[in-house]
């Protein structure tokens, strides 16, 4: 078959790898000048390795990604440090990534700490998530760990992730997934996630696939006819119009956001398009700092109580996880946040955002001064975090759309899991497998 894939993120590249390996002709259309999507990296002239635009790691339980890396023959480039994950509470940073560290969390009475530990263990061992869709994360966790622990530990996490309005509607299945797969060791790739992406790109092209960068798709239309060159075995079902030209294909896999697919494919039924647009999501913004000095004493990931104290929800000191030797001695810090796509932050430049975030950085490190900052970057994406409400599985659309030959594979379909490259790999392999099976 001749198959188009819209989007050269991890889902699109994984599907392209499997399909070209199976002998299909694949063209990947990517709007950006680089492959990798949200996992892609950028490079500074001082650095040995590129750095992700949005902080990334794998868990040791991320079987799909690890399996693909082994299959590609580059498992020797995968390694698993054990960084410190922490939470901020009333002026102090507390490591909070092991049972013993939970028991040492003195802001909570010992009975509450024990209760949190038991509930966390229960959720990690629980296999059936479906009943948890019927209750909000707020209601379930407040009842399970008690009001004090909920207010200090899990309410700030929910508000920071989804905002002061949406957090009350997020279902408990999503929260279960957040805890169920976590591991203390976190995986990284030699050369960063961009190194993994480059291996995928090389393998796809070696297997005959084409990856067109700077090729934003404008329209996907149904068509009829036969392929050029005299091949009459398969009909042409789709025309993909993109900046710079057009292509004809027998099938299309769209890995773009659901609402974007509704705009690109006018032949989709109106009710189906309405369901695509009804799926709620948040955007993501990161401010990345290259500092001359470390910001914290060994903390990799710090969950912050976004609000009056902090204008962002998470602080990630990447070089407390991966050595600064790979970044020319820079100490790399991310300030990350999830926001509605129309939030004013998306209209800021990096200098304005740094000024906006500076008070939060001062709370973490009172000694920081402007001359600590060697360089700063800002990255933003309007579609980064689906919002899963009660009975959200009913909103999830199948991979095959109502139009034969048009498939959809995006992060809205990895539910109940949170978005991440492991589930992007699984999704890409699943849609490719369905197409191969259908062809057989």
Coordinates of C-alpha atoms in Angstrom, one line a residue:
X1 CA 0.0 0.0 0.0
X2 CA 0.9 3.7 -0.3
X3 CA 0.3 5.3 3.0
X4 CA 0.6 8.9 4.2
X5 CA 1.3 9.8 7.8
X6 CA 0.6 13.3 9.1
X7 CA 3.1 14.2 11.8
X8 CA 6.7 13.0 12.4
X9 CA 6.3 12.7 16.2
X10 CA 7.0 9.4 18.0
X11 CA 3.6 7.9 17.0
X12 CA 4.1 8.8 13.3
X13 CA 7.7 7.6 13.2
X14 CA 6.9 4.3 14.9
X15 CA 4.0 3.6 12.6
X16 CA 6.3 4.5 9.6
X17 CA 9.0 2.2 10.9
X18 CA 6.6 -0.8 11.2
X19 CA 4.8 -0.1 7.9
X20 CA 8.0 0.3 5.8
X21 CA 9.4 -2.8 7.5
X22 CA 6.3 -4.7 6.3
X23 CA 7.0 -3.5 2.7
X24 CA 4.5 -0.6 2.4
X25 CA 5.3 2.8 0.8
X26 CA 5.2 5.5 3.4
X27 CA 5.3 9.3 3.2
X28 CA 5.5 11.3 6.4
X29 CA 4.4 14.9 6.3
X30 CA 5.7 17.1 9.1
X31 CA 4.9 20.8 9.5
X32 CA 8.1 21.6 11.5
X33 CA 11.6 21.7 10.2
X34 CA 12.5 18.8 12.4
X35 CA 11.2 15.4 13.4
X36 CA 10.2 14.2 16.9
X37 CA 7.2 16.4 17.9
X38 CA 7.0 17.1 21.6
X39 CA 10.0 14.8 22.3
X40 CA 12.3 16.6 19.9
X41 CA 15.5 18.3 21.0
X42 CA 17.5 21.5 20.2
X43 CA 21.2 22.2 20.4
X44 CA 23.5 24.8 21.8
X45 CA 27.0 25.2 20.4
X46 CA 28.5 24.5 23.8
X47 CA 26.7 21.2 24.2
X48 CA 27.7 17.6 23.4
X49 CA 24.1 16.4 23.4
X50 CA 20.8 18.0 22.3
X51 CA 18.2 18.8 24.9
X52 CA 14.5 18.2 24.8
X53 CA 12.2 21.2 24.3
X54 CA 9.9 19.7 26.9
X55 CA 11.4 17.6 29.7
X56 CA 11.3 13.8 29.1
X57 CA 12.3 10.5 30.7
X58 CA 11.1 6.9 30.5
X59 CA 10.1 4.7 33.5
X60 CA 11.7 1.3 33.9
X61 CA 8.1 -0.1 33.3
X62 CA 7.8 1.6 29.8
X63 CA 7.9 -1.7 28.0
X64 CA 6.8 -0.5 24.6
X65 CA 9.6 2.1 24.2
X66 CA 12.2 -0.2 25.7
X67 CA 11.2 -3.0 23.4
X68 CA 11.4 -0.8 20.3
X69 CA 14.9 0.5 21.4
X70 CA 16.1 -3.1 21.7
X71 CA 14.5 -4.0 18.4
X72 CA 16.4 -1.1 16.8
X73 CA 19.6 -2.5 18.1
X74 CA 20.5 0.5 20.3
X75 CA 19.8 -0.8 23.8
X76 CA 23.4 0.0 24.8
X77 CA 22.4 3.7 24.5
X78 CA 19.6 3.4 27.1
X79 CA 20.5 4.0 30.7
X80 CA 18.5 4.4 34.0
X81 CA 19.8 6.9 36.6
X82 CA 18.0 7.2 39.9
X83 CA 17.4 11.0 40.4
X84 CA 15.5 12.6 43.3
X85 CA 11.8 13.6 42.8
X86 CA 10.5 16.1 45.4
X87 CA 7.7 18.3 46.5
X88 CA 7.7 21.9 47.7
X89 CA 5.8 22.8 50.9
X90 CA 5.9 26.0 52.8
X91 CA 9.4 27.1 51.9
X92 CA 11.1 23.7 52.0
X93 CA 11.8 21.0 49.3
X94 CA 11.1 17.4 50.5
X95 CA 12.3 14.3 48.6
X96 CA 9.2 12.3 48.0
X97 CA 10.1 9.3 45.8
X98 CA 10.3 6.3 48.1
X99 CA 8.3 4.8 51.0
X100 CA 10.9 5.9 53.5
X101 CA 10.9 9.4 52.2
X102 CA 7.1 9.5 52.4
X103 CA 7.4 8.4 56.1
X104 CA 9.9 11.2 56.7
X105 CA 7.5 13.9 55.4
X106 CA 7.0 15.7 58.7
X107 CA 4.4 18.3 57.6
X108 CA 1.9 15.4 57.9
X109 CA 1.2 13.5 61.1
X110 CA 2.6 9.9 61.1
X111 CA -0.9 8.4 60.7
X112 CA -1.5 10.4 57.6
X113 CA 1.9 9.4 56.2
X114 CA 1.2 5.7 56.7
X115 CA -2.2 6.2 55.1
X116 CA -0.7 7.8 52.0
X117 CA 1.8 4.9 51.8
X118 CA -1.0 2.2 52.0
X119 CA -3.2 4.0 49.4
X120 CA -0.3 4.5 47.0
X121 CA 0.6 0.8 47.3
X122 CA -3.0 -0.2 46.7
X123 CA -3.2 1.9 43.6
X124 CA 0.1 0.5 42.3
X125 CA -1.2 -3.1 42.8
X126 CA -4.7 -2.4 41.4
X127 CA -5.2 -3.8 37.9
X128 CA -8.8 -2.7 36.9
X129 CA -9.0 1.0 36.4
X130 CA -12.4 1.0 34.7
X131 CA -14.5 1.5 37.9
X132 CA -12.4 4.5 38.8
X133 CA -13.8 6.4 35.8
X134 CA -17.0 6.9 37.8
X135 CA -15.5 9.1 40.5
X136 CA -13.3 12.2 40.4
X137 CA -9.8 12.2 41.5
X138 CA -10.6 14.9 44.0
X139 CA -13.4 12.9 45.7
X140 CA -11.6 9.5 45.7
X141 CA -8.2 10.8 47.0
X142 CA -9.7 13.0 49.6
X143 CA -11.7 10.1 51.0
X144 CA -8.8 7.7 50.7
X145 CA -5.9 9.6 52.3
X146 CA -7.9 12.1 54.4
X147 CA -8.4 15.9 54.0
X148 CA -5.0 16.9 55.4
X149 CA -2.9 14.7 53.1
X150 CA -5.1 15.6 50.2
X151 CA -4.8 19.3 50.7
X152 CA -1.0 19.2 51.1
X153 CA 0.0 16.5 48.5
X154 CA -2.5 15.7 45.8
X155 CA -4.8 18.8 45.5
X156 CA -1.8 21.0 44.5
X157 CA -0.8 18.4 41.9
X158 CA -4.3 18.3 40.4
X159 CA -4.6 22.1 40.3
X160 CA -1.2 22.6 38.8
X161 CA -1.8 20.0 36.1
X162 CA -5.3 21.0 35.1
X163 CA -6.1 24.4 36.5
X164 CA -8.4 25.7 39.2
X165 CA -11.5 24.9 37.3
X166 CA -10.9 21.7 35.4
X167 CA -9.1 19.8 38.2
X168 CA -12.4 19.0 39.9
X169 CA -13.7 17.1 36.9
X170 CA -10.7 14.9 36.3
X171 CA -11.5 11.2 36.9
X172 CA -9.6 8.9 39.2
X173 CA -8.6 6.5 36.4
X174 CA -6.2 9.1 35.2
X175 CA -4.7 9.6 38.7
X176 CA -4.4 5.8 39.1
X177 CA -2.4 5.6 35.9
X178 CA 0.0 8.3 37.1
X179 CA 0.9 6.2 40.1
X180 CA 0.6 2.7 38.7
X181 CA 3.5 2.8 36.3
X182 CA 6.0 5.1 38.1
X183 CA 9.5 3.7 39.0
X184 CA 12.3 5.4 40.9
X185 CA 14.8 4.8 38.1
X186 CA 14.2 7.0 35.0
X187 CA 15.5 6.1 31.6
X188 CA 17.4 8.4 29.2
X189 CA 19.1 7.9 25.8
X190 CA 22.7 8.7 24.9
X191 CA 22.3 11.8 22.8
X192 CA 19.0 12.7 24.4
X193 CA 15.6 11.8 23.1
X194 CA 16.6 13.4 19.8
X195 CA 19.2 10.6 19.5
X196 CA 16.4 8.0 19.7
X197 CA 14.4 10.0 17.2
X198 CA 17.3 10.2 14.8
X199 CA 17.7 6.4 14.9
X200 CA 14.0 6.0 14.0
X201 CA 14.3 8.5 11.2
X202 CA 17.4 6.8 9.8
X203 CA 15.6 3.4 9.9
X204 CA 12.5 4.6 8.3
X205 CA 14.4 6.2 5.4
X206 CA 16.7 3.1 5.0
X207 CA 13.5 1.0 4.6
X208 CA 12.3 3.3 1.8
X209 CA 10.1 5.7 3.7
X210 CA 10.0 9.5 2.9
X211 CA 9.9 12.1 5.6
X212 CA 9.0 15.6 4.3
X213 CA 9.9 18.4 6.7
X214 CA 8.5 21.9 6.4
X215 CA 5.4 20.3 4.8
X216 CA 2.3 21.4 6.8
X217 CA -0.8 19.6 5.6
X218 CA -3.6 21.9 4.4
X219 CA -6.3 19.4 3.5
X220 CA -7.0 15.7 3.3
X221 CA -9.6 14.9 0.6
X222 CA -11.2 11.7 -0.6
X223 CA -10.3 11.0 -4.2
X224 CA -10.7 8.2 -6.8
X225 CA -8.4 6.9 -9.5
X226 CA -5.3 4.7 -9.9
X227 CA -1.7 5.3 -8.9
X228 CA 0.7 6.8 -11.5
X229 CA 3.1 4.6 -13.3
X230 CA 0.7 2.0 -14.4
X231 CA 0.1 0.3 -11.0
X232 CA -3.5 -0.7 -11.0
X233 CA -3.5 -3.0 -8.0
X234 CA -4.8 -0.5 -5.5
X235 CA -7.1 2.5 -6.0
X236 CA -6.1 6.0 -4.8
X237 CA -8.4 6.9 -1.9
X238 CA -6.9 10.1 -0.6
X239 CA -5.2 13.3 -1.7
X240 CA -3.0 15.1 0.8
X241 CA -2.5 18.8 0.0
X242 CA 0.5 20.4 1.8
X243 CA 2.6 23.5 1.5
X244 CA 4.5 22.9 -1.6
X245 CA 2.5 20.3 -3.4
X246 CA 0.2 17.4 -3.0
X247 CA 0.4 13.6 -2.8
X248 CA -2.0 10.7 -3.5
X249 CA -2.3 7.7 -1.2
X250 CA -4.4 4.7 -0.5
X251 CA -4.6 5.4 3.3
X252 CA -3.8 8.2 5.7
X253 CA -2.8 8.1 9.4
X254 CA -3.4 11.4 11.1
X255 CA -1.3 11.9 14.3
X256 CA -2.3 15.5 14.6
X257 CA -4.6 16.8 17.4
X258 CA -8.3 15.7 17.1
X259 CA -9.6 19.2 16.4
X260 CA -6.9 19.7 13.7
X261 CA -8.0 16.5 12.0
X262 CA -11.6 17.8 12.0
X263 CA -10.4 20.9 10.2
X264 CA -8.1 19.1 7.7
X265 CA -10.7 16.5 6.6
X266 CA -14.0 18.2 5.5
X267 CA -15.4 14.9 4.3
X268 CA -15.7 13.6 7.8
X269 CA -19.3 13.3 9.1
X270 CA -20.4 16.4 11.0
X271 CA -21.3 14.5 14.2
X272 CA -17.8 12.8 14.2
X273 CA -16.1 16.2 13.6
X274 CA -18.1 17.6 16.6
X275 CA -16.9 14.7 18.8
X276 CA -13.3 15.4 17.8
X277 CA -13.6 19.1 18.7
X278 CA -15.3 18.3 22.0
X279 CA -12.2 16.6 23.4
X280 CA -10.7 19.0 25.9
X281 CA -7.0 19.5 26.2
X282 CA -4.4 21.9 27.6
X283 CA -1.3 23.4 26.1
X284 CA 2.2 23.3 27.5
X285 CA 4.9 26.0 27.9
X286 CA 8.5 25.6 29.1
X287 CA 11.1 28.1 29.9
X288 CA 14.6 26.5 29.7
X289 CA 17.5 28.1 31.4
X290 CA 21.2 27.4 31.1
X291 CA 22.6 28.5 34.4
X292 CA 26.2 29.0 35.5
X293 CA 25.5 27.5 38.9
X294 CA 23.2 24.7 40.2
X295 CA 19.8 25.9 41.3
X296 CA 19.0 23.2 43.9
X297 CA 21.0 20.6 45.9
X298 CA 20.4 17.5 43.9
X299 CA 16.6 17.7 43.2
X300 CA 15.6 16.6 39.7
X301 CA 11.9 17.1 39.6
X302 CA 10.0 19.4 42.1
X303 CA 6.2 19.5 42.1
X304 CA 5.2 23.0 43.0
X305 CA 1.9 24.5 44.4
X306 CA 1.1 26.7 41.5
X307 CA -0.7 29.9 42.7
X308 CA 0.4 32.9 44.7
X309 CA 3.9 31.4 45.5
X310 CA 4.7 30.0 42.0
X311 CA 3.6 31.1 38.6
X312 CA 4.5 27.7 37.1
X313 CA 3.7 24.1 38.2
X314 CA 6.9 22.2 37.9
X315 CA 10.6 22.8 38.2
X316 CA 12.9 20.3 36.6
X317 CA 16.7 20.6 37.0
X318 CA 17.8 18.3 34.2
X319 CA 21.4 18.3 35.2
X320 CA 20.6 16.7 38.5
X321 CA 19.5 13.8 36.4
X322 CA 21.9 13.9 33.5
X323 CA 25.5 15.2 34.0
X324 CA 26.2 18.8 33.1
X325 CA 29.3 17.5 31.3
X326 CA 27.1 16.8 28.3
X327 CA 26.0 20.4 28.3
X328 CA 29.3 22.3 28.4
X329 CA 29.0 22.6 32.2
X330 CA 25.7 24.4 32.0
X331 CA 23.1 23.6 34.7
X332 CA 19.9 23.1 32.8
X333 CA 16.6 24.1 34.5
X334 CA 13.0 23.8 33.1
X335 CA 10.1 25.8 34.4
X336 CA 7.0 24.0 33.1
X337 CA 3.3 24.7 33.0
X338 CA 0.1 23.5 31.5
X339 CA -2.3 26.2 30.3
X340 CA -5.5 26.7 28.2
X341 CA -4.4 27.1 24.6
X342 CA -5.6 30.8 24.6
X343 CA -3.6 31.7 27.7
X344 CA -1.7 35.0 27.5
X345 CA 1.6 33.2 28.2
X346 CA 1.5 31.7 24.7
X347 CA 1.9 35.3 23.4
X348 CA 4.9 36.1 25.5
X349 CA 8.5 36.1 24.4
X350 CA 11.2 34.4 26.5
X351 CA 12.4 37.6 28.2
X352 CA 8.9 38.4 29.3
X353 CA 8.3 34.9 30.5
X354 CA 11.6 34.9 32.5
X355 CA 10.6 38.1 34.2
X356 CA 7.2 36.5 35.0
X357 CA 8.8 33.4 36.4
X358 CA 11.6 35.0 38.3
X359 CA 9.8 35.4 41.6
X360 CA 9.2 31.6 41.6
X361 CA 12.9 30.9 40.9
X362 CA 13.9 33.2 43.8
X363 CA 11.7 31.2 46.2
X364 CA 13.6 28.1 45.2
X365 CA 17.0 29.7 45.3
X366 CA 17.2 33.2 47.0
X367 CA 20.8 33.7 45.8
X368 CA 20.0 33.5 42.1
X369 CA 21.0 36.6 40.2
X370 CA 20.4 37.6 36.5
X371 CA 24.1 36.9 35.8
X372 CA 23.6 33.3 36.6
X373 CA 21.6 32.9 33.4
X374 CA 23.9 32.2 30.4
X375 CA 21.0 31.5 28.0
X376 CA 17.3 31.1 27.9
X377 CA 14.8 29.5 25.6
X378 CA 11.0 29.3 25.5
X379 CA 8.9 26.5 23.9
X380 CA 5.1 26.2 23.7
X381 CA 2.6 23.8 22.2
X382 CA -1.2 24.4 22.2
X383 CA -2.0 20.7 22.4
X384 CA -0.1 18.8 25.1
X385 CA -2.4 17.4 27.8
X386 CA -5.9 15.8 27.3
X387 CA -8.4 16.5 30.1
X388 CA -10.1 13.2 31.1
X389 CA -13.4 13.7 32.8
X390 CA -15.9 11.2 34.2
X391 CA -16.5 8.1 32.1
X392 CA -13.9 9.4 29.7
X393 CA -13.5 6.1 27.8
X394 CA -16.8 6.8 26.2
X395 CA -15.3 9.9 24.5
X396 CA -12.3 8.0 23.1
X397 CA -12.7 7.4 19.4
X398 CA -11.4 4.3 17.6
X399 CA -8.3 4.4 15.5
X400 CA -10.3 3.9 12.3
X401 CA -12.4 6.9 11.4
X402 CA -15.8 6.6 9.6
X403 CA -14.1 7.2 6.3
X404 CA -12.4 4.0 4.9
X405 CA -8.6 4.4 4.7
X406 CA -8.5 7.4 7.1
X407 CA -7.0 6.6 10.5
X408 CA -6.4 8.7 13.6
X409 CA -3.7 8.1 16.2
X410 CA -3.0 10.8 18.8
X411 CA -2.5 11.2 22.5
X412 CA -6.2 11.5 23.2
X413 CA -6.3 7.7 22.5
X414 CA -3.7 6.5 25.1
X415 CA -6.2 7.0 28.0
X416 CA -6.1 6.1 30.8
X417 CA -2.4 6.6 30.6
X418 CA -0.9 10.0 30.7
X419 CA 0.7 11.3 27.5
X420 CA 4.2 10.1 27.0
X421 CA 6.6 8.6 24.4
X422 CA 6.0 5.0 25.7
X423 CA 2.3 5.2 24.8
X424 CA 3.1 7.1 21.5
X425 CA 5.2 4.0 20.5
X426 CA 2.4 1.6 21.5
X427 CA -0.2 3.7 19.6
X428 CA 2.0 3.9 16.5
X429 CA 2.6 0.1 16.5
X430 CA -1.1 -0.6 17.1
X431 CA -2.4 1.5 14.2
X432 CA 0.3 0.1 11.9
X433 CA -0.6 -3.4 12.9
X434 CA -4.3 -2.8 12.2
X435 CA -3.5 -1.5 8.7
X436 CA -1.2 -4.5 7.9
X437 CA -3.8 -6.9 9.2
X438 CA -6.5 -5.2 7.2
X439 CA -4.3 -5.5 4.0
X440 CA -3.7 -9.2 4.6

